[in-house]
PDB file of C-alpha atoms in Angstrom:
ATOM      1  CA  UNK A  14     -73.422 270.427 111.593  1.00 89.00           C
ATOM      2  CA  UNK A  15     -70.340 268.458 110.449  1.00 93.00           C
ATOM      3  CA  UNK A  16     -68.526 267.789 107.465  1.00 95.00           C
ATOM      4  CA  UNK A  17     -68.330 264.464 105.902  1.00 96.00           C
ATOM      5  CA  UNK A  18     -67.378 263.051 102.412  1.00 96.00           C
ATOM      6  CA  UNK A  19     -68.514 259.814 100.962  1.00 96.00           C
ATOM      7  CA  UNK A  20     -66.820 257.791  97.838  1.00 97.00           C
ATOM      8  CA  UNK A  21     -69.432 255.828  95.779  1.00 96.00           C
ATOM      9  CA  UNK A  22     -68.757 253.668  93.220  1.00 95.00           C
ATOM     10  CA  UNK A  23     -71.146 252.978  90.718  1.00 95.00           C
ATOM     11  CA  UNK A  24     -71.704 250.285  88.035  1.00 92.00           C
ATOM     12  CA  UNK A  25     -70.498 251.686  84.587  1.00 89.00           C
ATOM     13  CA  UNK A  26     -73.189 252.201  81.920  1.00 86.00           C
ATOM     14  CA  UNK A  27     -75.322 254.929  80.282  1.00 88.00           C
ATOM     15  CA  UNK A  28     -74.045 258.042  81.230  1.00 90.00           C
ATOM     16  CA  UNK A  29     -77.365 259.478  81.974  1.00 92.00           C
ATOM     17  CA  UNK A  30     -78.053 256.158  84.539  1.00 92.00           C
ATOM     18  CA  UNK A  31     -74.767 257.415  86.222  1.00 93.00           C
ATOM     19  CA  UNK A  32     -75.999 261.115  86.766  1.00 93.00           C
ATOM     20  CA  UNK A  33     -79.290 259.735  87.837  1.00 94.00           C
ATOM     21  CA  UNK A  34     -77.684 257.729  90.502  1.00 93.00           C
ATOM     22  CA  UNK A  35     -75.266 260.312  91.613  1.00 94.00           C
ATOM     23  CA  UNK A  36     -78.071 263.013  91.604  1.00 94.00           C
ATOM     24  CA  UNK A  37     -80.135 260.866  93.892  1.00 94.00           C
ATOM     25  CA  UNK A  38     -77.772 260.865  96.647  1.00 95.00           C
ATOM     26  CA  UNK A  39     -77.310 264.698  96.026  1.00 94.00           C
ATOM     27  CA  UNK A  40     -80.669 264.988  96.838  1.00 95.00           C
ATOM     28  CA  UNK A  41     -81.225 262.914  99.587  1.00 94.00           C
ATOM     29  CA  UNK A  42     -78.439 265.202 101.311  1.00 94.00           C
ATOM     30  CA  UNK A  43     -80.032 268.501 100.397  1.00 94.00           C
ATOM     31  CA  UNK A  44     -83.651 266.845 101.382  1.00 94.00           C
ATOM     32  CA  UNK A  45     -82.578 265.671 104.643  1.00 93.00           C
ATOM     33  CA  UNK A  46     -80.871 269.473 105.790  1.00 91.00           C
ATOM     34  CA  UNK A  47     -77.406 269.084 104.548  1.00 93.00           C
ATOM     35  CA  UNK A  48     -75.493 270.658 101.897  1.00 95.00           C
ATOM     36  CA  UNK A  49     -73.419 269.888  99.132  1.00 95.00           C
ATOM     37  CA  UNK A  50     -69.953 271.282  99.239  1.00 94.00           C
ATOM     38  CA  UNK A  51     -68.496 269.883  96.131  1.00 95.00           C
ATOM     39  CA  UNK A  52     -68.947 266.804  93.800  1.00 95.00           C
ATOM     40  CA  UNK A  53     -65.451 265.661  92.544  1.00 96.00           C
ATOM     41  CA  UNK A  54     -66.208 262.714  89.368  1.00 95.00           C
ATOM     42  CA  UNK A  55     -63.141 260.587  89.028  1.00 95.00           C
ATOM     43  CA  UNK A  56     -64.622 258.841  86.303  1.00 92.00           C
ATOM     44  CA  UNK A  57     -64.409 255.298  85.222  1.00 95.00           C
ATOM     45  CA  UNK A  58     -61.705 253.131  86.953  1.00 94.00           C
ATOM     46  CA  UNK A  59     -60.645 249.483  86.822  1.00 94.00           C
ATOM     47  CA  UNK A  60     -61.276 247.846  90.057  1.00 93.00           C
ATOM     48  CA  UNK A  61     -58.479 246.295  92.076  1.00 92.00           C
ATOM     49  CA  UNK A  62     -60.766 243.326  92.330  1.00 91.00           C
ATOM     50  CA  UNK A  63     -63.938 241.788  90.580  1.00 91.00           C
ATOM     51  CA  UNK A  64     -67.067 243.104  92.372  1.00 88.00           C
ATOM     52  CA  UNK A  65     -70.434 241.028  91.471  1.00 84.00           C
ATOM     53  CA  UNK A  66     -68.800 239.929  88.299  1.00 90.00           C
ATOM     54  CA  UNK A  67     -67.851 243.514  87.408  1.00 91.00           C
ATOM     55  CA  UNK A  68     -64.462 244.636  86.508  1.00 93.00           C
ATOM     56  CA  UNK A  69     -65.152 248.723  86.096  1.00 95.00           C
ATOM     57  CA  UNK A  70     -66.856 251.484  88.296  1.00 94.00           C
ATOM     58  CA  UNK A  71     -67.392 255.231  88.028  1.00 95.00           C
ATOM     59  CA  UNK A  72     -65.956 256.345  91.043  1.00 96.00           C
ATOM     60  CA  UNK A  73     -67.625 259.892  92.656  1.00 96.00           C
ATOM     61  CA  UNK A  74     -66.326 261.773  95.655  1.00 97.00           C
ATOM     62  CA  UNK A  75     -68.712 264.253  97.532  1.00 96.00           C
ATOM     63  CA  UNK A  76     -68.022 266.421 100.316  1.00 96.00           C
ATOM     64  CA  UNK A  77     -70.977 267.678 101.978  1.00 96.00           C
ATOM     65  CA  UNK A  78     -71.885 269.418 105.651  1.00 95.00           C
ATOM     66  CA  UNK A  79     -74.728 267.612 107.494  1.00 94.00           C
ATOM     67  CA  UNK A  80     -76.171 266.071 110.881  1.00 93.00           C
ATOM     68  CA  UNK A  81     -75.670 262.483 111.835  1.00 93.00           C
ATOM     69  CA  UNK A  82     -79.244 261.484 110.970  1.00 93.00           C
ATOM     70  CA  UNK A  83     -78.467 262.861 107.386  1.00 94.00           C
ATOM     71  CA  UNK A  84     -75.475 260.222 107.103  1.00 94.00           C
ATOM     72  CA  UNK A  85     -77.796 257.167 108.612  1.00 95.00           C
ATOM     73  CA  UNK A  86     -80.097 257.738 105.802  1.00 94.00           C
ATOM     74  CA  UNK A  87     -77.626 258.319 102.813  1.00 94.00           C
ATOM     75  CA  UNK A  88     -75.911 255.062 104.160  1.00 95.00           C
ATOM     76  CA  UNK A  89     -79.442 253.343 104.327  1.00 95.00           C
ATOM     77  CA  UNK A  90     -79.920 254.349 100.296  1.00 95.00           C
ATOM     78  CA  UNK A  91     -76.735 253.483  99.560  1.00 95.00           C
ATOM     79  CA  UNK A  92     -77.038 249.655 100.834  1.00 95.00           C
ATOM     80  CA  UNK A  93     -80.174 249.216  99.257  1.00 94.00           C
ATOM     81  CA  UNK A  94     -79.388 250.993  95.574  1.00 92.00           C
ATOM     82  CA  UNK A  95     -78.385 248.105  93.289  1.00 91.00           C
ATOM     83  CA  UNK A  96     -76.466 250.466  90.996  1.00 91.00           C
ATOM     84  CA  UNK A  97     -73.867 251.080  93.848  1.00 94.00           C
ATOM     85  CA  UNK A  98     -70.793 248.218  94.124  1.00 94.00           C
ATOM     86  CA  UNK A  99     -69.070 249.929  97.299  1.00 94.00           C
ATOM     87  CA  UNK A 100     -69.277 253.328  98.888  1.00 96.00           C
ATOM     88  CA  UNK A 101     -67.651 254.714 102.137  1.00 96.00           C
ATOM     89  CA  UNK A 102     -68.613 257.777 104.313  1.00 96.00           C
ATOM     90  CA  UNK A 103     -65.987 259.257 106.308  1.00 96.00           C
ATOM     91  CA  UNK A 104     -66.585 262.173 108.961  1.00 95.00           C
ATOM     92  CA  UNK A 105     -63.910 264.832 108.752  1.00 92.00           C
ATOM     93  CA  UNK A 106     -61.901 266.445 111.362  1.00 86.00           C
ATOM     94  CA  UNK A 107     -63.344 269.803 112.500  1.00 69.00           C
TER      95      UNK A 107
END
């Protein structure tokens, strides 16, 4: 298993919606055989440039350990989720 980190920028709005979106991605990691090591919520920040007419986003960093298949599934769901403005998955060095 390899170590990864993913940064997710979610549309700002109600706290419940943001928490549900982040929990959705944590559950994807867990159900596909990975483990969530750490969730670091950076909070609401102003974006460097406008994305889809939005100027603020809620930033979250998730460190996790998983197989490459888990990363493919996570990225697939991140791409089709409307509440996600941007994301980036990075494989950490062993």
